[in-house]
Amino acid sequence: MIVLEKRPQPSRAWSLATPVLAVVATMVFGGLLFALLGKNPVEAIRTIFWDPLFGEFAFYYRPQLLVKGAPLVLIAIGLSLGFKAGIWNIGAEGQYIMGAICGAAVGLAFYPLDAWYVFPLMVLGGALGGWAWAMIPGILKVRFGTNEILVSLMLVYVAEQLLASMSLGLLKNPEGFGFPGSRNLNDYPSASSWISQDLGMHWGVVAAFIAVIFAYVLLNRHMAGFHIRLTGDAPRAARFAGVHPGRLILFCLGVSGALAGLAGLFEVAGPAGQITIDFNTGYGFTAIIVAFLGRLHPVGILLAGGLMALTYIGGEAAQSQMALPAAAIQVFQGMLLFFLLALDLLTNYRLRLKTREVA
Amino acid sequence: MDISSINPVLLIASLMVAATPILLAAIGELVVEKAGVLNLGVEGMMITGAIAGFAAAVETGSPFVGFVAAAAGGAALSMLFVLLTQFALANHVASGLALTLFGLGLSALIGQSYGGVKPPPIGKLDLGPLSDLPVIGPILFSQDLVVYLGIALVAAVWALLKFTRAGLVLRAVGESHDAAHALGYKVVRIRILAILFGGACAGLGGAYISLVRVPQWTDGMTAGVGWIALALVVFASWRPWRVLLGAYLFGGITVLQLNLQAAGVAIPVEYLAMSPYIITIVVLVILSADKNKAPASLGRIFHASQ
Amino acid sequence: MKLTKLLAGVAIGLGLATAGMAQDKPKIGFIYVGPVNDGGWSQHHHEAAMAMKEHFGDAVEVVERENVPEGADAERAITDMALKGADLIFTTSFGFMDPTINVAKKFPKVKFEHATGYKTADNVGVYSARFYEGRAVTGFLAGKMTKTNKIGYIGSFPIPEVIRGINSTFIHAKKANPDVELSVVWVNTWFDPAKEADATQALIDQGVDVVLAHTDSTAPLAVLEKSGGYGFGQAADMAEFGPKPRLSSIIDEWAPYYIARTQAVIDGTWASDNTWDGIAAGMVGIGEISSEVPAEIKAEAEALKASIESGEYHPFTGPLNKQDGSTWLAEGEVADDGTLAGMNFYVEGVKGDIPQ
C-alpha cells in the first residue's frame, strides 16, 4: 500500500520538477485528446507550446505574451497577498472593470487636452476605482462580518451592468453614430498606455514587474508581509503577535483591488483601447488560478502568468491553423491545471510503499 | 407604467421555475460544504450535467433517463475534484476553479453535435382539479416534477442533517476533521460521498436548464448560475431551508425585474438587472449578525498523519 | 517549413495538397464572436462561409476562429490570420470594428470586411443587412395575430440596429392593428438562453401573446411552444418550431455576399465598399409563413414584402412622429440612411424609455 508522508519541508527539487512533469503529462493526455478529434497531436502540441516562442511568427507572438500575461500577473500578485492571509477576494474581475471605467473616465474627461499629466491621473483613477470597489467587501467584512467571497463575487455582476450602462450612456463616444462604446484611447496619445506596440510593451507590463518585486520585498523583508503569512498559517498566534485583523483585511483587499483596477486601466488605455459592453474577458477569474499555480509566490506567479499566456496564445494559433474547436483548447488548459495541482503533492509529501501492519 | 398588469400568482409560479436550477445546485453544495469541502466547480458540474442530460434525453427520448445521466455526469466530473483534493491534497479553491474551466470546455466539446436539437418534452404533474384551483393551483399543483424534487431534496437534506446519525457524522467531519478522524470516522470516504452528491445535484440543476427551462443545448448556457448557487450557500448560512428561501428570493427578483420592465416601469435597465445581486448583498449584511458560522474545517486540507 | 505546411495539409484532410499549391489559393478568414453552433448569429456566418467554400470548392482555402472576445484578443486573432497569409478577412461582429481598422493599417495588402460597423478604409469595407425591412413583415404579422393586442419585444442592447427593429416592428404592427401595444424588455445580452427564456415568460405573464426577439437563441420560441403564443425565427429560419409557435422568420443571408466578395478578390477587382442590403438584394430573407396564419393575412404580409423588395415601399415612410410627438417624417417623406444608421429614438406610440 502506498502512503503519504509529509515532508518536514517542501522539497526544493520537486517544486522545480513538478511543473515540468505536469506540462509533459498534459502534452501526453492533450495529445490523445487531439488525436481523438482527428488532429495531428504532435503538430498541435508544437503549435501551442513551441511556435509562439520560436516559430516563424514568434516575432509577433512573443510581444503578445507580454500583453496577455501582464494583467494576469498584476491581478494575481494582489490576490496572492490576501490568499496567503486567508482573505478571499474572488471578485477581481469586478475591480478590474471598475478600474478601467474610472481610469478611462478620467482620460475621456480631459479629451482632447494634450498634457503629460493626463495619463498619471488616469492611473490614479484606475487604482482608486479598483480600490474602492474592493473596499465594499472589505468594510462590510470588518464592520458586519459579512462573507467577502460572496460580496466580492456579487459585485462582479454589478460592475458588469455598470460597464454596459457606461458604454451605452455616460462614456459613449459622441462621434460614434449612436453605437455603444467609448472613444478609442489609442487615438488620444496623452491617454495611451502603450510604450511600444510592436514590442508588446505598455505600462501594465512595467507595473506587473514592479508588482512582483514589491510583493517579494513585502513578503520577505517587511513586517506587513510577516503578518500576512502569520495570519494565514496561525491566526491565533497572529493575534498574539499584535496583528490587527480588520486592518489586515482592509490592506489585503485594498492592495488587490488597486492592482486589479490598475490592470483594467492599463488594458483599456492600451490593448483594448475603449470601454465596451464586453470589455472584460475573465482576467480576474483566470488570475485566481494563476495565483495558485504560482503557489502564491511572486516569482512563481510571474512564471505561471507566462505559462497561462502561452496556452492562450498557442491555443488561439492552434484554432485557426488546425481548425481545432475552441472548446478543445479549454479542455486542454483544464488538464494542465489539474496536473499542476495534482503533482504539487510530490513537493509536500513523500510517497512510501508500506506493507500493511497487523494490528 | 402599469404595475397592476403584473399577476402575482403567475409571478410566483415563474419564479419557482427560475429558482429551481440554483436551488438544486445550492443544496448539493451545502452538503459538500457541511463536510468541510469547498468546491468552487459548481458551474463546471452544472454545465456538464446540462449536456450529459441533454444528450441522454435526446438519444433515448426519455427525459427521465436524461436527468439520471445528468446526475451521473455531474458526479463523474466531481470525481476529478475528489482525486485532486482528497487524494492529491490540492488546494480546494484552485481545484474548483480548474474544474469549472474544464467542465465548460468538455461540455462544449461533447455538445458540438447537439446544437439546434429539440429535447423530448417533460410532463407536468397533472393533479386534475387541484391544478385548476385559484391562486394555489398554478403555484402548487401545476409545476413540473423537478420543481417538487428540488423542494423534496431540501427537506431530505434538512432531515438528514438534523435527525440522523449520518448527518451528525457529516457535520463532525466538517467541523473538525482531525477530531472526527480520531473518533474513527472515515473522513476521506465521507467527504467523497458528499462531493459526489454535490456533483449529482449540480448536474440535475444543469439539466433542468437544458431540458426544461430553455429547453435546448448551447455552449456555456448555465451562464453563471453555478456561482449564484455558491453564493446562496453562504447567504443561507449553511441552513437548508434558507437555501430554498434564498433561491426563491433570487429567482423572484430576477423574474420581477423582467416583469417590471415589461410593465414599462421607468427604472434604467442596468439598475434593474443588478438589483438581484445588490439585494443579495444587503440581505447578507443583515444576516451576518447571525452567529451561525461556516463549518470550521471548510476548505482545509485533511491528511491523516500517523 | 515545407514539412510544417505538409503536416497542416494532412491534418485538415487535404492529403494531396502540397506546400506550393496551398500558397496560390486565396485564403479567406472568418472571425466569429460566438461559438459556431450558437444557433444564431455566429452559426449563420459560419454556415454562409461554408456555403462560400462549397461554391468555390478547392479554389479557395477557408480559415475560421470562433469564440473571439472583442477588444485586444480580437486584434490578435485578426493579426494572426493576416500574418499567416489570409487575403480577405471577414470580421463578423460590431465589436471587432476598431481592431479590424488597427490591423488593416498594418497589412495594407490584405482586404478586410467588417460586419455592421461604420469605419472604412482603403482595404476595409463594411457590410450590414437592412433587417428592419424584415421586421416590417414580422411586425405586421404580430399585429394581425395577437388576440390580446399586446406584443412583446426582447431587446439585446439599445443600439441603433435594435431600436430600428423595434420601431419598424411597432409601425407595422400598428398598421395591422391600431389597438396594439408593444412592451420592450432589455436583457443586456446577445446570447443567454436562460435569460431570454425568463424574459419571454415575463412577457407572457403580462398577457403578451406574440413575442419578437432580437437575441440569438431559440429559447424564446421554446418557451412560447410550452406556454402558448407566437414568435418568430431570428437570424436562422428555426423551422423546427413551426407551424406553431413560429409564424415566420427573419433570416440572415450572408452567403451571396461572401461569394461575391471572394470572387472579387480572385478577380482582383475588390474595392472597399459600404454595403447595406435588404430583401431586394437577398441579404434579408423572410422564412415561410406558417399555416397558422390565415390565407388573407398571409397574402397581405407577402404583398408587404413584395412592395419592400421592389422598392415601391420603404418601411420608414411618413407621416411619422417621434415618441415625444414631434414630427420626424412628413407625409410621404422617406427616412435617410444617415438617420436610420444612428437611430436613437422611438417612434410615437412605443412605451418606455431607451436605456441611456
PDB file of C-alpha atoms in Angstrom, chain B residues 172-295:
ATOM      1  CA  ALA B 172     -18.480  16.395  12.687  1.00  0.00           C
ATOM      2  CA  VAL B 173     -16.192  15.886   9.696  1.00  0.00           C
ATOM      3  CA  GLY B 174     -16.889  19.423   8.548  1.00  0.00           C
ATOM      4  CA  GLU B 175     -16.305  20.983  11.935  1.00  0.00           C
ATOM      5  CA  SER B 176     -13.085  19.229  12.831  1.00  0.00           C
ATOM      6  CA  HIS B 177     -11.672  16.573  10.574  1.00  0.00           C
ATOM      7  CA  ASP B 178      -8.910  15.750  12.993  1.00  0.00           C
ATOM      8  CA  ALA B 179     -11.319  15.096  15.835  1.00  0.00           C
ATOM      9  CA  ALA B 180     -13.616  13.087  13.573  1.00  0.00           C
ATOM     10  CA  HIS B 181     -10.643  11.063  12.401  1.00  0.00           C
ATOM     11  CA  ALA B 182      -9.573  10.448  15.980  1.00  0.00           C
ATOM     12  CA  LEU B 183     -13.059   9.145  16.700  1.00  0.00           C
ATOM     13  CA  GLY B 184     -12.590   6.612  13.961  1.00  0.00           C
ATOM     14  CA  TYR B 185     -14.725   8.134  11.199  1.00  0.00           C
ATOM     15  CA  LYS B 186     -13.541   7.710   7.653  1.00  0.00           C
ATOM     16  CA  VAL B 187     -13.059  11.385   6.885  1.00  0.00           C
ATOM     17  CA  VAL B 188     -11.992  10.922   3.280  1.00  0.00           C
ATOM     18  CA  ARG B 189     -14.737   8.440   2.452  1.00  0.00           C
ATOM     19  CA  ILE B 190     -17.449  10.675   3.906  1.00  0.00           C
ATOM     20  CA  ARG B 191     -16.128  13.666   2.038  1.00  0.00           C
ATOM     21  CA  ILE B 192     -16.011  11.745  -1.230  1.00  0.00           C
ATOM     22  CA  LEU B 193     -19.667  10.801  -0.847  1.00  0.00           C
ATOM     23  CA  ALA B 194     -20.582  14.392  -0.077  1.00  0.00           C
ATOM     24  CA  ILE B 195     -18.684  15.682  -3.105  1.00  0.00           C
ATOM     25  CA  LEU B 196     -20.339  13.117  -5.383  1.00  0.00           C
ATOM     26  CA  PHE B 197     -23.741  14.089  -4.020  1.00  0.00           C
ATOM     27  CA  GLY B 198     -22.952  17.743  -4.691  1.00  0.00           C
ATOM     28  CA  GLY B 199     -21.860  16.892  -8.227  1.00  0.00           C
ATOM     29  CA  ALA B 200     -25.059  14.939  -8.883  1.00  0.00           C
ATOM     30  CA  CYS B 201     -27.238  17.787  -7.609  1.00  0.00           C
ATOM     31  CA  ALA B 202     -25.362  20.342  -9.712  1.00  0.00           C
ATOM     32  CA  GLY B 203     -25.792  18.042 -12.706  1.00  0.00           C
ATOM     33  CA  LEU B 204     -29.540  17.884 -12.110  1.00  0.00           C
ATOM     34  CA  GLY B 205     -29.679  21.671 -11.865  1.00  0.00           C
ATOM     35  CA  GLY B 206     -27.833  21.993 -15.156  1.00  0.00           C
ATOM     36  CA  ALA B 207     -30.139  19.509 -16.874  1.00  0.00           C
ATOM     37  CA  TYR B 208     -33.139  21.434 -15.619  1.00  0.00           C
ATOM     38  CA  ILE B 209     -31.886  24.391 -17.631  1.00  0.00           C
ATOM     39  CA  SER B 210     -31.135  22.430 -20.796  1.00  0.00           C
ATOM     40  CA  LEU B 211     -34.176  20.117 -20.662  1.00  0.00           C
ATOM     41  CA  VAL B 212     -36.943  22.193 -19.103  1.00  0.00           C
ATOM     42  CA  ARG B 213     -36.297  25.865 -18.665  1.00  0.00           C
ATOM     43  CA  VAL B 214     -34.797  26.745 -22.025  1.00  0.00           C
ATOM     44  CA  PRO B 215     -35.004  23.784 -23.453  1.00  0.00           C
ATOM     45  CA  GLN B 216     -32.108  23.373 -25.846  1.00  0.00           C
ATOM     46  CA  TRP B 217     -28.357  22.971 -25.750  1.00  0.00           C
ATOM     47  CA  THR B 218     -25.892  25.804 -26.284  1.00  0.00           C
ATOM     48  CA  ASP B 219     -22.319  26.301 -25.137  1.00  0.00           C
ATOM     49  CA  GLY B 220     -21.978  27.906 -21.746  1.00  0.00           C
ATOM     50  CA  MET B 221     -25.733  28.013 -21.298  1.00  0.00           C
ATOM     51  CA  THR B 222     -25.601  27.923 -17.496  1.00  0.00           C
ATOM     52  CA  ALA B 223     -24.230  31.480 -17.775  1.00  0.00           C
ATOM     53  CA  GLY B 224     -23.016  31.891 -14.196  1.00  0.00           C
ATOM     54  CA  VAL B 225     -25.847  30.159 -12.331  1.00  0.00           C
ATOM     55  CA  GLY B 226     -23.305  27.947 -10.566  1.00  0.00           C
ATOM     56  CA  TRP B 227     -21.681  30.972  -8.980  1.00  0.00           C
ATOM     57  CA  ILE B 228     -25.023  32.194  -7.740  1.00  0.00           C
ATOM     58  CA  ALA B 229     -25.613  28.771  -6.197  1.00  0.00           C
ATOM     59  CA  LEU B 230     -22.299  29.031  -4.377  1.00  0.00           C
ATOM     60  CA  ALA B 231     -23.233  32.450  -3.108  1.00  0.00           C
ATOM     61  CA  LEU B 232     -26.583  31.144  -1.928  1.00  0.00           C
ATOM     62  CA  VAL B 233     -24.991  28.593   0.377  1.00  0.00           C
ATOM     63  CA  VAL B 234     -23.106  31.311   2.219  1.00  0.00           C
ATOM     64  CA  PHE B 235     -26.165  33.528   2.061  1.00  0.00           C
ATOM     65  CA  ALA B 236     -28.197  30.766   3.712  1.00  0.00           C
ATOM     66  CA  SER B 237     -25.552  30.375   6.419  1.00  0.00           C
ATOM     67  CA  TRP B 238     -25.475  26.639   5.659  1.00  0.00           C
ATOM     68  CA  ARG B 239     -29.126  26.010   6.515  1.00  0.00           C
ATOM     69  CA  PRO B 240     -31.239  24.012   4.037  1.00  0.00           C
ATOM     70  CA  TRP B 241     -34.498  25.934   4.316  1.00  0.00           C
ATOM     71  CA  ARG B 242     -32.693  29.213   3.943  1.00  0.00           C
ATOM     72  CA  VAL B 243     -31.238  27.893   0.690  1.00  0.00           C
ATOM     73  CA  LEU B 244     -34.801  27.444  -0.517  1.00  0.00           C
ATOM     74  CA  LEU B 245     -35.728  30.917   0.666  1.00  0.00           C
ATOM     75  CA  GLY B 246     -32.639  32.429  -0.916  1.00  0.00           C
ATOM     76  CA  ALA B 247     -33.179  30.653  -4.235  1.00  0.00           C
ATOM     77  CA  TYR B 248     -36.770  31.863  -4.403  1.00  0.00           C
ATOM     78  CA  LEU B 249     -35.743  35.350  -3.383  1.00  0.00           C
ATOM     79  CA  PHE B 250     -33.066  35.485  -6.054  1.00  0.00           C
ATOM     80  CA  GLY B 251     -35.287  33.864  -8.688  1.00  0.00           C
ATOM     81  CA  GLY B 252     -38.092  36.173  -7.637  1.00  0.00           C
ATOM     82  CA  ILE B 253     -36.108  39.369  -8.053  1.00  0.00           C
ATOM     83  CA  THR B 254     -34.780  38.174 -11.396  1.00  0.00           C
ATOM     84  CA  VAL B 255     -38.262  37.443 -12.685  1.00  0.00           C
ATOM     85  CA  LEU B 256     -39.732  40.558 -11.090  1.00  0.00           C
ATOM     86  CA  GLN B 257     -37.230  42.887 -12.715  1.00  0.00           C
ATOM     87  CA  LEU B 258     -38.119  41.489 -16.151  1.00  0.00           C
ATOM     88  CA  ASN B 259     -41.799  41.876 -15.308  1.00  0.00           C
ATOM     89  CA  LEU B 260     -41.250  45.441 -14.168  1.00  0.00           C
ATOM     90  CA  GLN B 261     -39.572  46.183 -17.474  1.00  0.00           C
ATOM     91  CA  ALA B 262     -42.363  44.582 -19.428  1.00  0.00           C
ATOM     92  CA  ALA B 263     -44.826  46.663 -17.438  1.00  0.00           C
ATOM     93  CA  GLY B 264     -42.891  49.743 -18.516  1.00  0.00           C
ATOM     94  CA  VAL B 265     -41.546  50.911 -15.150  1.00  0.00           C
ATOM     95  CA  ALA B 266     -39.155  53.765 -15.821  1.00  0.00           C
ATOM     96  CA  ILE B 267     -36.094  52.489 -13.973  1.00  0.00           C
ATOM     97  CA  PRO B 268     -32.915  52.128 -16.046  1.00  0.00           C
ATOM     98  CA  VAL B 269     -32.450  48.545 -17.162  1.00  0.00           C
ATOM     99  CA  GLU B 270     -28.926  48.238 -15.794  1.00  0.00           C
ATOM    100  CA  TYR B 271     -30.104  49.099 -12.319  1.00  0.00           C
ATOM    101  CA  LEU B 272     -32.930  46.589 -12.531  1.00  0.00           C
ATOM    102  CA  ALA B 273     -30.542  43.945 -13.833  1.00  0.00           C
ATOM    103  CA  MET B 274     -28.075  44.487 -10.997  1.00  0.00           C
ATOM    104  CA  SER B 275     -30.808  44.519  -8.351  1.00  0.00           C
ATOM    105  CA  PRO B 276     -30.734  40.761  -7.590  1.00  0.00           C
ATOM    106  CA  TYR B 277     -27.033  40.991  -6.741  1.00  0.00           C
ATOM    107  CA  ILE B 278     -27.295  44.170  -4.700  1.00  0.00           C
ATOM    108  CA  ILE B 279     -30.269  42.869  -2.754  1.00  0.00           C
ATOM    109  CA  THR B 280     -28.367  39.645  -2.096  1.00  0.00           C
ATOM    110  CA  ILE B 281     -25.529  41.702  -0.614  1.00  0.00           C
ATOM    111  CA  VAL B 282     -27.920  43.751   1.510  1.00  0.00           C
ATOM    112  CA  VAL B 283     -29.697  40.680   2.848  1.00  0.00           C
ATOM    113  CA  LEU B 284     -26.337  39.120   3.519  1.00  0.00           C
ATOM    114  CA  VAL B 285     -25.206  42.084   5.583  1.00  0.00           C
ATOM    115  CA  ILE B 286     -28.418  41.885   7.606  1.00  0.00           C
ATOM    116  CA  LEU B 287     -27.973  38.149   8.103  1.00  0.00           C
ATOM    117  CA  SER B 288     -24.346  38.390   9.105  1.00  0.00           C
ATOM    118  CA  ALA B 289     -25.468  39.313  12.611  1.00  0.00           C
ATOM    119  CA  ASP B 290     -26.367  35.625  12.707  1.00  0.00           C
ATOM    120  CA  LYS B 291     -23.653  33.705  14.522  1.00  0.00           C
ATOM    121  CA  ASN B 292     -24.209  30.500  12.575  1.00  0.00           C
ATOM    122  CA  LYS B 293     -20.765  30.351  11.043  1.00  0.00           C
ATOM    123  CA  ALA B 294     -19.200  28.285   8.333  1.00  0.00           C
ATOM    124  CA  PRO B 295     -18.092  24.717   9.092  1.00  0.00           C
TER     125      PRO B 295
END
